[in-house]
Amino acid sequence: MAGAAAEQRRLATVVESWLERPVLIVGDAMLDEWRFADSERLCREAPAPVLTLRRRISAAGGAANTAVNVAALGGRAVLVAPVGADVAGDELHDCLDRAGVWDRTVNQPGRPTPVKRRMLAGNQILLREDSGDADDALDPEGVTRLLTALSCATEELRAAAGGEAPTLVVCDYGLGALPAPVRAWLVEQRERYATVALDAHDLADWRGLAPTVVTPSFAEATRLLARASGATRSTTGIDLHLEHPHGDPSDGPSELTVGAAPGGVRTDEVTKNHPGPVGEPTPGEGRVALTGDGLSVTGTGVTVNTRAGEGVDRAVLAESRLAELRAHTGADVVAVTLDTEGAVVGGADGEPRRSHSTPVPASHAVGAGDAYLAAMTLALAADAPLPTAAQLAQLAATITVSDTGTCVCRREDLLAALDQPRKTVSHPALVGSDELDAIVAEYREAGRSVVFTNGCFDVLHRGHVRYLEQARALGDLLIVAVNSDGSVRRLKGPDRPVNPVEDRGALLAALACVDHVVVFEEDSPAALIEAVRPDVYVKGGDYPPELVPEAPLVRRLGGQVHTLGYVPDRSTSAIIERIRSHSQDPSPQSPDREPDPSLSSRTQAS
């Protein structure tokens, strides 16, 4: 136990050491959009579910999510990428601003921001709509502006770090953000960066970069090996043929089917009567062959999913080819990611290192590779030994996949996973509006997300408590804005509030789920929302978030909007009406006692 605790402290020391380390991220930035809906019936026109949209979440994706993860882990992240002059681009800017990323993106009129829109019902992804592809190429002026932004951002980071050479992360997902002139510039300027990390769908495009680390998926690594091997073929064993569908999407792994290679036979035993295939698949067939021992690759155009076929161990295959992958990429370190099976990492010492992960639904793992890349890069930039960097990268990816959405690993969560005490921020529960800016900034610096809600909360009841508990569960801390007495009178009438704001605020502050309470005089919380810039804004009601008056403002600031229902028959107005009705009902009185006159006056005053 003592040894495990010491190891965790050692890992935590590395996490602390990369704080504020300068990192420049360049590549394909996109917007991830998640639409959560309910479905209780099928439509008449077709056997398709009728969906009722309940909430919508926007998040940074691709290179932008890598930048968000770098910032969340404590690095100083600067993003350079082309972004469209459109609504999706505006939302992406807000996401970056909210995450603390230095936004040095380049506006590209006429070139849309790539978007991945997912529609879910019951946390099951029903469909995904993608926009933006490699055909949306940068024009010459756009390339020039991007190169200028890269050079300026590099010097900006160097100056902010006191002359220290920054780290570079390249995210090339084939969506056109990194055309040949940009790739050539990065190769030529390699010496300006101390550590270089490369995540590219086509690693062959980056020969000459000499990266510190590459993080290909198994599909990307196998594709590179297949190209490098050319027409080489195995002479022994049975070949497994991986079918590669045409039109492989450029933004992630695609599917495969496993069967006997042309001319070969699938069997559980290799005998003299089954010598294997007599010929290899041609490039035109879009196939690649793996030999029966799982160690050799031939052909072109390979992609794989998590099932590579009986008898083929992807980890064994990756481990056996790490030296070749390092030679083909020129990288010091190769980390082959295996989806829910973890990763295989190899460096100059030739010793493969295997890490494992916990299988989760695919909707939970979107962006987990970005968290892995960010942590691996920061650890290597901080001169951590390779085993330590690999361990922290896998841990960062693993702890982000607990729920549906785009994965982001925060520094405090990584330290918590290492059983290190969190640095808590100490502030009183009741705060003034002039204190909020500093308090929220301190929380954000600690990597904590802010949930904001507002209301009168006149007579605190069970519905309020459940509502506030649900709101608190949506983030790391909950700020409750309470209407002043004058504001309540304007909204509810001259007989409200029942309880003065001092009492209402004190009761709210006493709830364990509430972190801070602030009073506002206006009828609308818009000014406070502008100051807090909440990650999540919560409103009570059974209507969709689109009908919340504050929703446009919150979304413009990069936040999400949630509506939460009430406990039936637990509203303040209903409780007040019951009290009044009971006070007016005649009740049997003792013949020798008169009604207490103060009871009526107290009831009327309430």
PDB file of C-alpha atoms in Angstrom, residues 242-468:
ATOM      1  CA  LEU A 242      -9.922  -7.548 -43.404  1.00  0.00           C
ATOM      2  CA  GLU A 243     -12.550  -6.103 -45.716  1.00  0.00           C
ATOM      3  CA  HIS A 244     -12.217  -2.333 -46.071  1.00  0.00           C
ATOM      4  CA  PRO A 245     -15.420  -0.609 -47.236  1.00  0.00           C
ATOM      5  CA  HIS A 246     -15.049   2.023 -49.921  1.00  0.00           C
ATOM      6  CA  GLY A 247     -15.438   5.635 -48.870  1.00  0.00           C
ATOM      7  CA  ASP A 248     -13.774   5.289 -45.499  1.00  0.00           C
ATOM      8  CA  PRO A 249     -14.625   8.433 -43.521  1.00  0.00           C
ATOM      9  CA  SER A 250     -11.642  10.597 -42.779  1.00  0.00           C
ATOM     10  CA  ASP A 251     -12.625  11.448 -39.225  1.00  0.00           C
ATOM     11  CA  GLY A 252     -12.275   8.132 -37.408  1.00  0.00           C
ATOM     12  CA  PRO A 253     -12.090   4.351 -37.594  1.00  0.00           C
ATOM     13  CA  SER A 254     -14.547   2.576 -39.843  1.00  0.00           C
ATOM     14  CA  GLU A 255     -15.903  -0.947 -39.815  1.00  0.00           C
ATOM     15  CA  LEU A 256     -14.412  -4.153 -41.140  1.00  0.00           C
ATOM     16  CA  THR A 257     -15.445  -7.722 -41.750  1.00  0.00           C
ATOM     17  CA  VAL A 258     -13.163 -10.663 -41.169  1.00  0.00           C
ATOM     18  CA  GLY A 259     -12.951 -13.730 -43.366  1.00  0.00           C
ATOM     19  CA  ALA A 260     -10.590 -15.901 -45.358  1.00  0.00           C
ATOM     20  CA  ALA A 261      -8.343 -14.016 -47.725  1.00  0.00           C
ATOM     21  CA  PRO A 262      -8.836 -14.712 -51.433  1.00  0.00           C
ATOM     22  CA  GLY A 263      -7.444 -18.161 -52.199  1.00  0.00           C
ATOM     23  CA  GLY A 264      -7.244 -19.091 -48.534  1.00  0.00           C
ATOM     24  CA  VAL A 265      -9.276 -21.091 -46.011  1.00  0.00           C
ATOM     25  CA  ARG A 266     -10.368 -20.131 -42.479  1.00  0.00           C
ATOM     26  CA  THR A 267      -9.892 -22.946 -40.014  1.00  0.00           C
ATOM     27  CA  ASP A 268      -8.943 -23.370 -36.395  1.00  0.00           C
ATOM     28  CA  GLU A 269      -5.976 -25.547 -37.256  1.00  0.00           C
ATOM     29  CA  VAL A 270      -3.274 -24.974 -39.815  1.00  0.00           C
ATOM     30  CA  THR A 271      -2.376 -28.270 -41.503  1.00  0.00           C
ATOM     31  CA  LYS A 272      -0.463 -29.335 -44.521  1.00  0.00           C
ATOM     32  CA  ASN A 273      -3.751 -29.691 -46.367  1.00  0.00           C
ATOM     33  CA  HIS A 274      -4.477 -25.975 -45.902  1.00  0.00           C
ATOM     34  CA  PRO A 275      -1.389 -24.089 -47.029  1.00  0.00           C
ATOM     35  CA  GLY A 276      -3.120 -20.688 -47.029  1.00  0.00           C
ATOM     36  CA  PRO A 277      -3.768 -18.198 -49.816  1.00  0.00           C
ATOM     37  CA  VAL A 278      -1.998 -18.462 -53.123  1.00  0.00           C
ATOM     38  CA  GLY A 279      -2.176 -14.748 -53.848  1.00  0.00           C
ATOM     39  CA  GLU A 280      -2.531 -11.440 -52.068  1.00  0.00           C
ATOM     40  CA  PRO A 281      -5.431  -9.022 -52.411  1.00  0.00           C
ATOM     41  CA  THR A 282      -4.706  -6.275 -54.887  1.00  0.00           C
ATOM     42  CA  PRO A 283      -4.977  -2.604 -53.942  1.00  0.00           C
ATOM     43  CA  GLY A 284      -8.070  -2.351 -56.093  1.00  0.00           C
ATOM     44  CA  GLU A 285      -9.821  -4.876 -53.896  1.00  0.00           C
ATOM     45  CA  GLY A 286      -9.479  -2.531 -50.943  1.00  0.00           C
ATOM     46  CA  ARG A 287      -8.221  -5.274 -48.649  1.00  0.00           C
ATOM     47  CA  VAL A 288      -5.337  -6.071 -46.376  1.00  0.00           C
ATOM     48  CA  ALA A 289      -4.152  -9.478 -45.187  1.00  0.00           C
ATOM     49  CA  LEU A 290      -2.877 -10.410 -41.731  1.00  0.00           C
ATOM     50  CA  THR A 291      -0.985 -13.672 -41.406  1.00  0.00           C
ATOM     51  CA  GLY A 292      -2.164 -16.373 -39.054  1.00  0.00           C
ATOM     52  CA  ASP A 293       0.470 -15.534 -36.474  1.00  0.00           C
ATOM     53  CA  GLY A 294      -0.993 -12.024 -36.295  1.00  0.00           C
ATOM     54  CA  LEU A 295       2.353 -10.369 -36.919  1.00  0.00           C
ATOM     55  CA  SER A 296       2.523  -9.578 -40.641  1.00  0.00           C
ATOM     56  CA  VAL A 297       0.570  -7.085 -42.724  1.00  0.00           C
ATOM     57  CA  THR A 298       0.322  -6.764 -46.487  1.00  0.00           C
ATOM     58  CA  GLY A 299      -1.891  -4.907 -48.926  1.00  0.00           C
ATOM     59  CA  THR A 300      -3.360  -1.397 -48.764  1.00  0.00           C
ATOM     60  CA  GLY A 301      -6.346   0.504 -47.453  1.00  0.00           C
ATOM     61  CA  VAL A 302      -6.827  -1.208 -44.105  1.00  0.00           C
ATOM     62  CA  THR A 303      -9.246  -0.070 -41.420  1.00  0.00           C
ATOM     63  CA  VAL A 304     -10.330  -1.993 -38.346  1.00  0.00           C
ATOM     64  CA  ASN A 305     -12.813  -1.815 -35.519  1.00  0.00           C
ATOM     65  CA  THR A 306     -12.571  -3.379 -32.079  1.00  0.00           C
ATOM     66  CA  ARG A 307     -13.002  -6.930 -33.413  1.00  0.00           C
ATOM     67  CA  ALA A 308     -10.127  -7.971 -35.599  1.00  0.00           C
ATOM     68  CA  GLY A 309     -11.169 -11.581 -35.973  1.00  0.00           C
ATOM     69  CA  GLU A 310     -10.616 -14.777 -34.072  1.00  0.00           C
ATOM     70  CA  GLY A 311      -6.987 -15.480 -33.370  1.00  0.00           C
ATOM     71  CA  VAL A 312      -5.770 -11.964 -34.125  1.00  0.00           C
ATOM     72  CA  ASP A 313      -4.603  -9.999 -31.080  1.00  0.00           C
ATOM     73  CA  ARG A 314      -4.303  -6.347 -32.006  1.00  0.00           C
ATOM     74  CA  ALA A 315      -2.057  -5.616 -29.041  1.00  0.00           C
ATOM     75  CA  VAL A 316       0.359  -8.401 -30.015  1.00  0.00           C
ATOM     76  CA  LEU A 317       0.402  -7.163 -33.598  1.00  0.00           C
ATOM     77  CA  ALA A 318       1.043  -3.559 -32.525  1.00  0.00           C
ATOM     78  CA  GLU A 319       3.795  -4.549 -30.081  1.00  0.00           C
ATOM     79  CA  SER A 320       5.610  -6.538 -32.750  1.00  0.00           C
ATOM     80  CA  ARG A 321       5.628  -3.624 -35.198  1.00  0.00           C
ATOM     81  CA  LEU A 322       6.525  -0.691 -32.932  1.00  0.00           C
ATOM     82  CA  ALA A 323      10.093  -0.487 -34.267  1.00  0.00           C
ATOM     83  CA  GLU A 324       8.821  -0.330 -37.846  1.00  0.00           C
ATOM     84  CA  LEU A 325       6.271   2.313 -36.954  1.00  0.00           C
ATOM     85  CA  ARG A 326       8.987   4.418 -35.325  1.00  0.00           C
ATOM     86  CA  ALA A 327      11.155   4.048 -38.421  1.00  0.00           C
ATOM     87  CA  HIS A 328       8.336   4.950 -40.836  1.00  0.00           C
ATOM     88  CA  THR A 329       7.202   7.992 -38.834  1.00  0.00           C
ATOM     89  CA  GLY A 330      10.581   9.173 -37.545  1.00  0.00           C
ATOM     90  CA  ALA A 331       9.026   9.464 -34.075  1.00  0.00           C
ATOM     91  CA  ASP A 332      10.824   8.905 -30.790  1.00  0.00           C
ATOM     92  CA  VAL A 333       7.659   7.418 -29.293  1.00  0.00           C
ATOM     93  CA  VAL A 334       4.774   5.545 -30.916  1.00  0.00           C
ATOM     94  CA  ALA A 335       1.534   5.052 -28.985  1.00  0.00           C
ATOM     95  CA  VAL A 336      -0.928   2.808 -30.836  1.00  0.00           C
ATOM     96  CA  THR A 337      -4.380   3.324 -29.345  1.00  0.00           C
ATOM     97  CA  LEU A 338      -6.716   0.326 -29.263  1.00  0.00           C
ATOM     98  CA  ASP A 339     -10.052   1.953 -28.425  1.00  0.00           C
ATOM     99  CA  THR A 340     -11.536   0.289 -25.327  1.00  0.00           C
ATOM    100  CA  GLU A 341      -8.590  -2.130 -25.174  1.00  0.00           C
ATOM    101  CA  GLY A 342      -6.133   0.561 -24.083  1.00  0.00           C
ATOM    102  CA  ALA A 343      -2.879   1.266 -25.905  1.00  0.00           C
ATOM    103  CA  VAL A 344       0.550  -0.089 -26.789  1.00  0.00           C
ATOM    104  CA  VAL A 345       3.468   2.319 -26.424  1.00  0.00           C
ATOM    105  CA  GLY A 346       7.077   1.966 -27.536  1.00  0.00           C
ATOM    106  CA  GLY A 347      10.165   4.164 -27.406  1.00  0.00           C
ATOM    107  CA  ALA A 348      13.838   4.038 -28.305  1.00  0.00           C
ATOM    108  CA  ASP A 349      14.551   1.320 -25.736  1.00  0.00           C
ATOM    109  CA  GLY A 350      12.462  -1.133 -27.772  1.00  0.00           C
ATOM    110  CA  GLU A 351      10.439  -2.151 -24.721  1.00  0.00           C
ATOM    111  CA  PRO A 352       6.678  -2.224 -25.458  1.00  0.00           C
ATOM    112  CA  ARG A 353       4.378  -0.976 -22.736  1.00  0.00           C
ATOM    113  CA  ARG A 354       0.759  -2.087 -22.547  1.00  0.00           C
ATOM    114  CA  SER A 355      -2.013  -0.104 -20.880  1.00  0.00           C
ATOM    115  CA  HIS A 356      -5.635  -1.132 -20.427  1.00  0.00           C
ATOM    116  CA  SER A 357      -8.984   0.631 -20.330  1.00  0.00           C
ATOM    117  CA  THR A 358     -12.529  -0.191 -19.278  1.00  0.00           C
ATOM    118  CA  PRO A 359     -15.002  -0.941 -22.113  1.00  0.00           C
ATOM    119  CA  VAL A 360     -17.733   1.695 -22.371  1.00  0.00           C
ATOM    120  CA  PRO A 361     -20.487   2.542 -24.876  1.00  0.00           C
ATOM    121  CA  ALA A 362     -19.168   4.313 -27.955  1.00  0.00           C
ATOM    122  CA  SER A 363     -21.154   7.452 -27.111  1.00  0.00           C
ATOM    123  CA  HIS A 364     -19.086   7.776 -23.907  1.00  0.00           C
ATOM    124  CA  ALA A 365     -15.713   7.635 -25.653  1.00  0.00           C
ATOM    125  CA  VAL A 366     -16.044  10.496 -28.157  1.00  0.00           C
ATOM    126  CA  GLY A 367     -12.927  12.620 -27.728  1.00  0.00           C
ATOM    127  CA  ALA A 368     -11.181  10.245 -25.314  1.00  0.00           C
ATOM    128  CA  GLY A 369      -8.288  10.090 -27.781  1.00  0.00           C
ATOM    129  CA  ASP A 370      -7.944  13.871 -27.484  1.00  0.00           C
ATOM    130  CA  ALA A 371      -7.573  13.548 -23.716  1.00  0.00           C
ATOM    131  CA  TYR A 372      -4.976  10.806 -24.231  1.00  0.00           C
ATOM    132  CA  LEU A 373      -3.030  12.951 -26.699  1.00  0.00           C
ATOM    133  CA  ALA A 374      -3.130  16.025 -24.433  1.00  0.00           C
ATOM    134  CA  ALA A 375      -1.889  14.187 -21.342  1.00  0.00           C
ATOM    135  CA  MET A 376       0.793  12.267 -23.246  1.00  0.00           C
ATOM    136  CA  THR A 377       2.066  15.490 -24.822  1.00  0.00           C
ATOM    137  CA  LEU A 378       2.145  17.438 -21.561  1.00  0.00           C
ATOM    138  CA  ALA A 379       3.913  14.620 -19.736  1.00  0.00           C
ATOM    139  CA  LEU A 380       6.625  14.248 -22.398  1.00  0.00           C
ATOM    140  CA  ALA A 381       7.017  18.034 -22.604  1.00  0.00           C
ATOM    141  CA  ALA A 382       7.604  18.004 -18.847  1.00  0.00           C
ATOM    142  CA  ASP A 383      10.418  15.450 -19.374  1.00  0.00           C
ATOM    143  CA  ALA A 384       8.504  12.625 -17.712  1.00  0.00           C
ATOM    144  CA  PRO A 385       9.830   9.097 -18.376  1.00  0.00           C
ATOM    145  CA  LEU A 386       7.919   7.275 -21.097  1.00  0.00           C
ATOM    146  CA  PRO A 387       6.270   4.723 -18.737  1.00  0.00           C
ATOM    147  CA  THR A 388       4.973   7.614 -16.627  1.00  0.00           C
ATOM    148  CA  ALA A 389       3.689   9.523 -19.658  1.00  0.00           C
ATOM    149  CA  ALA A 390       1.925   6.418 -20.974  1.00  0.00           C
ATOM    150  CA  GLN A 391       0.340   5.739 -17.598  1.00  0.00           C
ATOM    151  CA  LEU A 392      -0.945   9.284 -17.193  1.00  0.00           C
ATOM    152  CA  ALA A 393      -2.246   9.408 -20.777  1.00  0.00           C
ATOM    153  CA  GLN A 394      -4.237   6.213 -20.325  1.00  0.00           C
ATOM    154  CA  LEU A 395      -5.597   7.388 -16.979  1.00  0.00           C
ATOM    155  CA  ALA A 396      -6.676  10.717 -18.501  1.00  0.00           C
ATOM    156  CA  ALA A 397      -8.546   8.925 -21.301  1.00  0.00           C
ATOM    157  CA  THR A 398     -10.143   6.408 -18.954  1.00  0.00           C
ATOM    158  CA  ILE A 399     -11.602   8.799 -16.392  1.00  0.00           C
ATOM    159  CA  THR A 400     -13.334  10.914 -19.060  1.00  0.00           C
ATOM    160  CA  VAL A 401     -15.659   8.214 -20.396  1.00  0.00           C
ATOM    161  CA  SER A 402     -18.229   8.058 -17.608  1.00  0.00           C
ATOM    162  CA  ASP A 403     -21.067   9.687 -19.564  1.00  0.00           C
ATOM    163  CA  THR A 404     -22.340  10.590 -23.024  1.00  0.00           C
ATOM    164  CA  GLY A 405     -20.665  13.610 -24.587  1.00  0.00           C
ATOM    165  CA  THR A 406     -17.316  14.902 -25.804  1.00  0.00           C
ATOM    166  CA  CYS A 407     -14.592  13.845 -23.370  1.00  0.00           C
ATOM    167  CA  VAL A 408     -12.566  16.418 -21.449  1.00  0.00           C
ATOM    168  CA  CYS A 409     -10.148  15.486 -18.655  1.00  0.00           C
ATOM    169  CA  ARG A 410      -9.620  18.139 -16.021  1.00  0.00           C
ATOM    170  CA  ARG A 411      -6.463  18.466 -13.965  1.00  0.00           C
ATOM    171  CA  GLU A 412      -8.319  18.179 -10.679  1.00  0.00           C
ATOM    172  CA  ASP A 413     -10.040  14.964 -11.825  1.00  0.00           C
ATOM    173  CA  LEU A 414      -6.705  13.470 -12.817  1.00  0.00           C
ATOM    174  CA  LEU A 415      -5.248  14.349  -9.407  1.00  0.00           C
ATOM    175  CA  ALA A 416      -8.342  12.954  -7.689  1.00  0.00           C
ATOM    176  CA  ALA A 417      -7.886   9.680  -9.598  1.00  0.00           C
ATOM    177  CA  LEU A 418      -4.381   9.603  -8.126  1.00  0.00           C
ATOM    178  CA  ASP A 419      -5.918  10.019  -4.636  1.00  0.00           C
ATOM    179  CA  GLN A 420      -4.424  13.453  -4.236  1.00  0.00           C
ATOM    180  CA  PRO A 421      -6.434  15.945  -2.142  1.00  0.00           C
ATOM    181  CA  ARG A 422      -8.131  18.621  -4.182  1.00  0.00           C
ATOM    182  CA  LYS A 423      -7.176  22.204  -3.571  1.00  0.00           C
ATOM    183  CA  THR A 424     -10.423  23.711  -2.429  1.00  0.00           C
ATOM    184  CA  VAL A 425     -11.382  27.313  -2.840  1.00  0.00           C
ATOM    185  CA  SER A 426     -12.727  28.822   0.393  1.00  0.00           C
ATOM    186  CA  HIS A 427     -15.388  31.517   0.034  1.00  0.00           C
ATOM    187  CA  PRO A 428     -18.518  32.332   2.052  1.00  0.00           C
ATOM    188  CA  ALA A 429     -21.781  30.924   0.769  1.00  0.00           C
ATOM    189  CA  LEU A 430     -23.493  34.330   0.726  1.00  0.00           C
ATOM    190  CA  VAL A 431     -21.582  36.663  -1.605  1.00  0.00           C
ATOM    191  CA  GLY A 432     -22.127  40.029  -3.218  1.00  0.00           C
ATOM    192  CA  SER A 433     -22.463  40.508  -6.956  1.00  0.00           C
ATOM    193  CA  ASP A 434     -19.208  42.504  -6.979  1.00  0.00           C
ATOM    194  CA  GLU A 435     -17.347  39.456  -5.614  1.00  0.00           C
ATOM    195  CA  LEU A 436     -18.558  37.006  -8.248  1.00  0.00           C
ATOM    196  CA  ASP A 437     -16.008  37.823 -10.949  1.00  0.00           C
ATOM    197  CA  ALA A 438     -13.027  36.998  -8.744  1.00  0.00           C
ATOM    198  CA  ILE A 439     -14.684  33.932  -7.211  1.00  0.00           C
ATOM    199  CA  VAL A 440     -15.659  32.424 -10.578  1.00  0.00           C
ATOM    200  CA  ALA A 441     -12.221  33.172 -12.039  1.00  0.00           C
ATOM    201  CA  GLU A 442     -10.597  31.317  -9.153  1.00  0.00           C
ATOM    202  CA  TYR A 443     -12.852  28.322  -9.622  1.00  0.00           C
ATOM    203  CA  ARG A 444     -12.235  28.257 -13.354  1.00  0.00           C
ATOM    204  CA  GLU A 445      -8.485  28.390 -12.816  1.00  0.00           C
ATOM    205  CA  ALA A 446      -8.914  25.264 -10.703  1.00  0.00           C
ATOM    206  CA  GLY A 447     -10.699  23.631 -13.655  1.00  0.00           C
ATOM    207  CA  ARG A 448     -14.163  23.561 -12.097  1.00  0.00           C
ATOM    208  CA  SER A 449     -17.388  23.981 -14.091  1.00  0.00           C
ATOM    209  CA  VAL A 450     -20.047  26.455 -12.940  1.00  0.00           C
ATOM    210  CA  VAL A 451     -23.806  25.833 -12.814  1.00  0.00           C
ATOM    211  CA  PHE A 452     -26.054  28.885 -12.428  1.00  0.00           C
ATOM    212  CA  THR A 453     -29.743  29.198 -11.621  1.00  0.00           C
ATOM    213  CA  ASN A 454     -32.026  31.924 -10.318  1.00  0.00           C
ATOM    214  CA  GLY A 455     -35.425  32.395  -8.741  1.00  0.00           C
ATOM    215  CA  CYS A 456     -37.464  33.872  -5.896  1.00  0.00           C
ATOM    216  CA  PHE A 457     -37.328  30.764  -3.650  1.00  0.00           C
ATOM    217  CA  ASP A 458     -39.903  32.413  -1.400  1.00  0.00           C
ATOM    218  CA  VAL A 459     -41.108  29.411   0.589  1.00  0.00           C
ATOM    219  CA  LEU A 460     -38.415  26.756   0.338  1.00  0.00           C
ATOM    220  CA  HIS A 461     -39.973  23.343  -0.219  1.00  0.00           C
ATOM    221  CA  ARG A 462     -39.197  19.825  -1.372  1.00  0.00           C
ATOM    222  CA  GLY A 463     -39.515  20.731  -5.037  1.00  0.00           C
ATOM    223  CA  HIS A 464     -36.858  23.422  -4.659  1.00  0.00           C
ATOM    224  CA  VAL A 465     -34.475  21.041  -2.903  1.00  0.00           C
ATOM    225  CA  ARG A 466     -34.781  18.345  -5.539  1.00  0.00           C
ATOM    226  CA  TYR A 467     -34.429  20.918  -8.293  1.00  0.00           C
ATOM    227  CA  LEU A 468     -31.257  22.366  -6.756  1.00  0.00           C
TER     228      LEU A 468
END
